[in-house]
Structures are given as C-alpha cells and as structure tokens.
C-alpha cells in the first residue's frame, strides 16, 4: 500500500467531524475519506450485533475506496466493535477510546475521573477497563448523556435548554469529586464551553479526538504509511453519507473553519 493513498475515517453520523478537524490539523498531508452513517444514526442505543454489522459495511466501503488505514471516529463503534474489526480486517485500524482513556489518566491529579458517553459506550465498561488498567488507583464515575447528540445536531449549543440538560446529567456525577471528565462521544466536544461552565474551571475536560489523531499518526509512521510530501494544491477530502448531504455540509461547515465542505463535495452512498 502506498503512503500517498488516502486515510479512512468513519462515524455513525456527523459527530466524527470533530475527529476530522483534528486529523486535518495533525496530518495536513493526508487526504481523508470520511463516511458518516447519517441515515442510521444514532448507534448509541443499538445492540453490539447491529453496530458491528454497520461498521463492517463501512470498513469494506472505505477499503474499496483504496484507504491505507482507518480511524474509527466514533466512540460507540470503538467501544463495542473495535476488537472484532481489528481481527477481521487486514488494515491498520484504531479507535478513539483507548487514546482518550490514556489522555484522561495523564490529566487526573486525584485519580477520580468522570466519563460521559452514549449508553452503548457506558454499558461496554471499556473506558473504566482501560483507565483502571492504566492505573489501578483510578476511580471512574460514568454517566450516559443520550440527549446531547440531538441537541448538537440541532445546533442548540448556546441555549438555556441545553444548559438545563447538561446540569441534569452532570450534577450527580460532579458530586463524586472528579477532577477530569472524558467527553466520550464525538458530539460532546461541540458542547465543550457549556459543559466546562457547568462543571467549573477546576475540572479538566478530555477530548479523545486530539489524542486519537496523534496516535493515528504514530500508527501510520509505524507502518511506513505516513505521507511525508505536501500535496501541491489544497487537498480535496471526500465525504460520504448515507442520507442528507446538504445537512451534513451545513454541520461540517460549523466544525471546520479552514476547510469548506459544499453540498457538491458530499456523496450519498447507502447500504440498503
Ligand atoms: N458517534 C457516536 C459516539 O461517538 C455518537 C452518536 C451515536 O449515538 O451514534 O459515540
């Protein structure tokens, strides 16, 4: 596989664009092929079998587009399906959970860490497992926040209703004396300022997207796949969704400040 081949990234929908933003910053020479399963989002309340079926379809699709490595830019898929995908596919692949857990373990000073994520990610217990494996003294307190995803997709970021819901989810969690909080879902970094306001400035918010992109770079290096040569012009990244190209382009524009995703640059591809 050539180092000039594109990298693949996928998510259950649009939230993985928070990971794409980091990839664009940390891997500026790489062309990205992104798949967002916008027709079937959310994955966060689905069974492992369903999530694995969808993830396999997307992996095969990205591989058919010639990608050299894949980042699973979705906490839910990373939490419940990554090990199966790694065993089944002969391509370098990483998820966002392990790097996120590592960043949280480094950030905490009192070994009390909060994790917020979808129900599937929380129920998998994977953040807890990685954190406690990194340091057995760490105590983990978790809270599923399913309403955050639709709020973000509606663009209700600076909104008093969103603040109320954040408090409803976080107030109990914060009573545990945590000093770090993992934003364990791709959408949550978009609520970062509001969550920080509710949690208070003494709590460190950990965004797995940053750490995962860094780790993805190491993975490419290790496999001799890092593209060292800058492309002569601007890189044309490719975006695929299973539905709603225009809505995706609008959402992407809110996230990416230095790159324009027009509705024309988004292709609809569904598996049904
Ligand atoms: N992308 C998912 C995650 O990071 C959130 C949306 C969903 O439930 O599918 O967990």
Short mmCIF file of C-alpha atoms and ligand atoms in Angstrom, two decimals:
data_model
loop_
_atom_site.label_atom_id
_atom_site.label_comp_id
_atom_site.label_asym_id
_atom_site.label_seq_id
_atom_site.Cartn_x
_atom_site.Cartn_y
_atom_site.Cartn_z
CA UNK A 1 0.00 0.00 0.00
CA UNK A 2 1.37 3.41 -0.96
CA UNK A 3 1.86 6.17 1.61
CA UNK A 4 0.08 8.56 -0.78
CA UNK A 5 -3.18 6.57 -0.51
CA UNK A 6 -5.95 8.30 1.49
CA UNK A 7 -6.84 7.59 5.11
CA UNK A 8 -10.33 6.49 6.08
CA UNK A 9 -12.43 7.81 8.97
CA UNK A 10 -15.98 6.92 9.88
CA UNK A 11 -18.68 7.66 12.39
CA UNK A 12 -22.31 6.84 13.00
CA UNK A 13 -23.12 10.28 11.60
CA UNK A 14 -21.79 13.80 11.62
CA UNK A 15 -20.07 13.91 15.03
CA UNK A 16 -16.92 12.24 13.70
CA UNK A 17 -16.16 15.54 12.02
CA UNK A 18 -14.70 16.65 15.38
CA UNK A 19 -12.08 13.94 14.78
CA UNK A 20 -11.65 15.00 11.14
CA UNK A 21 -10.90 18.54 12.34
CA UNK A 22 -8.03 17.18 14.46
CA UNK A 23 -6.82 14.92 11.62
CA UNK A 24 -6.67 17.90 9.26
CA UNK A 25 -4.54 19.80 11.78
CA UNK A 26 -2.22 16.98 12.80
CA UNK A 27 -1.93 15.19 9.44
CA UNK A 28 -2.02 18.03 6.89
CA UNK A 29 -0.58 15.90 4.06
CA UNK A 30 -3.21 13.19 4.24
CA UNK A 31 -6.29 13.00 2.07
CA UNK A 32 -9.27 11.93 4.17
CA UNK A 33 -12.18 9.80 3.03
CA UNK A 34 -14.94 10.17 5.61
CA UNK A 35 -18.11 8.12 5.91
CA UNK A 36 -20.97 9.29 8.14
CA UNK A 37 -23.87 6.89 8.56
CA UNK A 38 -26.40 9.71 8.83
CA UNK A 39 -29.36 7.53 7.84
CA UNK A 40 -28.81 5.08 10.73
CA UNK A 41 -27.52 7.39 13.48
CA UNK A 42 -27.64 7.10 16.49
CA UNK A 43 -25.67 3.93 17.15
CA UNK A 44 -25.50 4.73 20.86
CA UNK A 45 -28.70 2.86 21.73
CA UNK A 46 -28.22 -0.09 19.36
CA UNK A 47 -27.00 -3.63 20.07
CA UNK A 48 -23.44 -4.79 19.50
CA UNK A 49 -24.58 -7.06 16.63
CA UNK A 50 -26.21 -4.17 14.77
CA UNK A 51 -23.27 -1.81 15.35
CA UNK A 52 -20.82 -4.47 14.16
CA UNK A 53 -22.87 -5.16 11.00
CA UNK A 54 -22.93 -1.44 10.13
CA UNK A 55 -19.24 -0.98 10.94
CA UNK A 56 -18.25 -3.93 8.72
CA UNK A 57 -20.19 -2.45 5.80
CA UNK A 58 -18.46 0.90 6.23
CA UNK A 59 -14.99 -0.65 6.62
CA UNK A 60 -15.49 -2.60 3.38
CA UNK A 61 -16.69 0.54 1.63
CA UNK A 62 -13.65 2.59 2.76
CA UNK A 63 -11.29 -0.23 1.77
CA UNK A 64 -12.94 -0.37 -1.67
CA UNK A 65 -12.06 3.34 -2.00
CA UNK A 66 -8.38 2.46 -1.53
CA UNK A 67 -7.68 3.76 2.00
CA UNK A 68 -4.38 2.72 3.62
CA UNK A 69 -5.54 2.85 7.27
CA UNK A 70 -8.75 3.61 9.15
CA UNK A 71 -9.61 5.59 12.25
CA UNK A 72 -12.92 4.67 13.84
CA UNK A 73 -14.01 8.23 14.62
CA UNK A 74 -16.91 7.09 16.80
CA UNK A 75 -16.72 6.26 20.49
CA UNK A 76 -19.63 3.82 20.32
CA UNK A 77 -18.12 1.73 17.50
CA UNK A 78 -14.69 1.95 19.14
CA UNK A 79 -16.18 0.77 22.44
CA UNK A 80 -18.18 -2.20 21.23
CA UNK A 81 -16.73 -3.34 17.89
CA UNK A 82 -13.07 -2.33 17.52
CA UNK A 83 -11.52 -5.63 18.60
CA UNK A 84 -13.72 -7.59 16.13
CA UNK A 85 -12.87 -5.16 13.32
CA UNK A 86 -9.15 -5.43 14.06
CA UNK A 87 -9.35 -9.23 13.91
CA UNK A 88 -11.44 -9.32 10.75
CA UNK A 89 -9.75 -6.69 8.57
CA UNK A 90 -6.20 -6.75 7.32
CA UNK A 91 -5.61 -2.98 7.52
CA UNK A 92 -4.19 -0.76 10.30
CA UNK A 93 -7.15 0.50 12.35
CA UNK A 94 -7.51 2.40 15.61
CA UNK A 95 -10.40 3.75 17.64
CA UNK A 96 -10.83 6.77 19.88
CA UNK A 97 -11.47 5.15 23.26
CA UNK A 98 -8.01 3.90 24.24
CA UNK A 99 -6.24 7.17 23.35
CA UNK A 100 -8.97 9.09 25.21
CA UNK A 101 -8.55 6.94 28.32
CA UNK A 102 -4.79 7.41 28.19
CA UNK A 103 -5.18 11.21 28.00
CA UNK A 104 -7.56 11.17 30.98
CA UNK A 105 -5.20 9.02 33.05
CA UNK A 106 -2.47 11.58 32.36
CA UNK A 107 -4.73 14.54 33.15
CA UNK A 108 -6.05 13.44 36.56
CA UNK A 109 -4.33 14.55 39.75
CA UNK A 110 -6.71 12.98 42.29
CA UNK A 111 -7.40 9.73 40.35
CA UNK A 112 -11.13 10.44 40.20
CA UNK A 113 -12.29 10.57 36.58
CA UNK A 114 -15.75 11.11 35.09
CA UNK A 115 -16.79 9.67 31.74
CA UNK A 116 -19.80 10.87 29.74
CA UNK A 117 -20.81 8.99 26.59
CA UNK A 118 -23.64 7.17 24.82
CA UNK A 119 -25.43 4.32 26.59
CA UNK A 120 -23.65 1.69 24.47
CA UNK A 121 -20.22 3.11 25.34
CA UNK A 122 -21.03 3.38 29.05
CA UNK A 123 -22.56 -0.11 29.16
CA UNK A 124 -19.49 -1.58 27.45
CA UNK A 125 -17.46 -0.50 30.51
CA UNK A 126 -14.48 0.00 28.23
CA UNK A 127 -13.34 3.41 29.46
CA UNK A 128 -13.39 2.08 33.01
CA UNK A 129 -11.44 -1.01 31.96
CA UNK A 130 -8.71 0.96 30.15
CA UNK A 131 -8.44 3.59 32.88
CA UNK A 132 -8.14 1.05 35.69
CA UNK A 133 -5.67 -1.00 33.68
CA UNK A 134 -3.52 2.13 33.20
CA UNK A 135 -3.64 2.90 36.91
CA UNK A 136 -5.48 0.62 39.39
CA UNK A 137 -5.86 3.55 41.83
CA UNK A 138 -8.14 5.38 39.41
CA UNK A 139 -11.85 5.51 40.26
CA UNK A 140 -14.25 6.03 37.36
CA UNK A 141 -17.70 7.60 37.54
CA UNK A 142 -19.88 7.33 34.44
CA UNK A 143 -22.98 8.94 33.03
CA UNK A 144 -24.76 8.30 29.73
CA UNK A 145 -25.98 11.56 28.14
CA UNK A 146 -28.10 10.45 25.15
CA UNK A 147 -29.83 13.81 24.68
CA UNK A 148 -26.57 15.62 23.91
CA UNK A 149 -26.39 14.12 20.40
CA UNK A 150 -29.72 15.50 19.08
CA UNK A 151 -29.07 18.86 20.79
CA UNK A 152 -25.76 19.23 18.96
CA UNK A 153 -27.26 18.10 15.65
CA UNK A 154 -30.00 20.72 16.06
CA UNK A 155 -27.31 23.34 16.66
CA UNK A 156 -28.70 24.09 20.14
CA UNK A 157 -25.31 24.83 21.63
CA UNK A 158 -25.70 28.21 23.37
CA UNK A 159 -29.17 27.55 24.63
CA UNK A 160 -30.69 27.57 28.09
CA UNK A 161 -32.45 24.25 27.43
CA UNK A 162 -29.07 22.68 26.68
CA UNK A 163 -27.67 24.15 29.91
CA UNK A 164 -30.56 22.63 31.88
CA UNK A 165 -29.98 19.21 30.33
CA UNK A 166 -26.23 19.42 30.96
CA UNK A 167 -26.94 20.14 34.64
CA UNK A 168 -29.47 17.32 34.82
CA UNK A 169 -26.85 14.83 33.60
CA UNK A 170 -23.78 16.25 35.30
CA UNK A 171 -24.81 17.47 38.74
CA UNK A 172 -24.88 13.97 40.27
CA UNK A 173 -21.63 12.99 38.58
CA UNK A 174 -19.85 16.10 39.84
CA UNK A 175 -20.68 15.21 43.46
CA UNK A 176 -18.08 12.43 43.21
CA UNK A 177 -15.18 14.88 43.40
CA UNK A 178 -13.86 14.16 39.90
CA UNK A 179 -11.08 16.40 38.59
CA UNK A 180 -11.18 15.22 34.94
CA UNK A 181 -14.07 14.49 32.64
CA UNK A 182 -13.80 12.49 29.41
CA UNK A 183 -16.02 13.76 26.58
CA UNK A 184 -16.54 10.17 25.40
CA UNK A 185 -18.76 10.84 22.40
CA UNK A 186 -17.85 12.58 19.15
CA UNK A 187 -20.57 15.22 19.55
CA UNK A 188 -19.68 16.33 23.06
CA UNK A 189 -16.60 18.47 22.21
CA UNK A 190 -19.08 20.78 20.47
CA UNK A 191 -20.70 21.40 23.86
CA UNK A 192 -17.30 21.89 25.48
CA UNK A 193 -17.79 25.51 26.64
CA UNK A 194 -21.22 24.81 28.11
CA UNK A 195 -20.03 21.63 29.85
CA UNK A 196 -16.99 23.49 31.22
CA UNK A 197 -19.29 26.21 32.55
CA UNK A 198 -21.48 23.64 34.30
CA UNK A 199 -18.53 21.61 35.62
CA UNK A 200 -16.40 24.56 36.73
CA UNK A 201 -12.90 25.55 35.64
CA UNK A 202 -11.13 23.24 38.08
CA UNK A 203 -12.28 20.20 36.06
CA UNK A 204 -10.13 19.21 33.07
CA UNK A 205 -12.18 18.21 30.04
CA UNK A 206 -10.55 15.49 27.93
CA UNK A 207 -11.34 15.35 24.21
CA UNK A 208 -10.31 11.90 22.82
CA UNK A 209 -10.25 13.33 19.26
CA UNK A 210 -6.95 15.13 19.88
CA UNK A 211 -5.13 12.16 21.39
CA UNK A 212 -6.56 9.73 18.83
CA UNK A 213 -5.31 11.78 15.89
CA UNK A 214 -1.86 11.85 17.44
CA UNK A 215 -1.95 8.10 17.90
CA UNK A 216 -3.19 7.60 14.35
CA UNK A 217 -0.12 9.49 13.15
CA UNK A 218 2.14 7.07 15.08
CA UNK A 219 0.23 4.14 13.56
CA UNK A 220 0.89 5.46 10.05
CA UNK A 221 4.57 6.02 10.89
CA UNK A 222 4.97 2.53 12.35
CA UNK A 223 3.52 1.01 9.19
CA UNK A 224 5.59 3.21 6.83
CA UNK A 225 2.34 4.82 5.63
CA UNK A 226 2.75 8.46 6.69
CA UNK A 227 2.60 10.77 3.69
CA UNK A 228 5.67 13.00 4.12
CA UNK A 229 5.08 15.07 0.99
CA UNK A 230 2.74 18.01 1.00
CA UNK A 231 0.28 17.94 -1.90
CA UNK A 232 0.92 20.69 -4.49
CA UNK A 233 -2.53 22.27 -4.04
CA UNK A 234 -5.24 22.12 -1.40
CA UNK A 235 -6.21 18.54 -0.60
CA UNK A 236 -9.69 17.56 -1.78
CA UNK A 237 -11.07 15.41 1.00
CA UNK A 238 -14.04 13.19 0.21
CA UNK A 239 -17.19 12.89 2.28
CA UNK A 240 -19.82 10.18 2.03
CA UNK A 241 -23.06 9.96 3.98
CA UNK A 242 -25.96 7.54 3.93
CA UNK A 243 -28.50 10.40 3.81
CA UNK A 244 -28.88 14.19 3.96
CA UNK A 245 -25.84 15.57 2.10
CA UNK A 246 -26.92 19.22 2.46
CA UNK A 247 -27.49 18.92 6.21
CA UNK A 248 -24.12 17.22 6.62
CA UNK A 249 -22.36 20.01 4.67
CA UNK A 250 -24.00 22.62 6.89
CA UNK A 251 -22.93 20.78 10.06
CA UNK A 252 -19.38 20.27 8.73
CA UNK A 253 -19.09 23.98 7.96
CA UNK A 254 -19.82 24.77 11.62
CA UNK A 255 -16.99 22.49 12.73
CA UNK A 256 -14.27 23.09 10.14
CA UNK A 257 -13.20 26.70 9.98
CA UNK A 258 -10.38 26.31 7.44
CA UNK A 259 -11.92 23.88 5.00
CA UNK A 260 -15.12 24.22 3.02
CA UNK A 261 -17.43 21.24 2.64
CA UNK A 262 -20.01 22.16 0.00
CA UNK A 263 -23.11 20.00 -0.64
CA UNK A 264 -21.49 19.08 -4.01
CA UNK A 265 -18.46 17.60 -2.26
CA UNK A 266 -20.66 15.19 -0.27
CA UNK A 267 -21.85 11.98 -1.93
CA UNK A 268 -24.75 9.89 -0.71
CA UNK A 269 -23.94 6.17 -0.50
CA UNK A 270 -26.24 3.83 1.36
CA UNK A 271 -26.01 0.10 2.03
CA UNK A 272 -29.71 -0.72 1.77
N1 LIG B 1 -20.78 8.97 17.22
C1 LIG B 1 -21.37 8.46 18.43
C2 LIG B 1 -20.29 8.31 19.51
O1 LIG B 1 -19.23 8.90 19.42
C3 LIG B 1 -22.48 9.34 18.95
C4 LIG B 1 -23.73 9.31 18.13
C5 LIG B 1 -24.43 7.96 18.17
O2 LIG B 1 -25.08 7.59 19.17
O3 LIG B 1 -24.32 7.27 17.18
O4 LIG B 1 -20.48 7.60 20.46
#
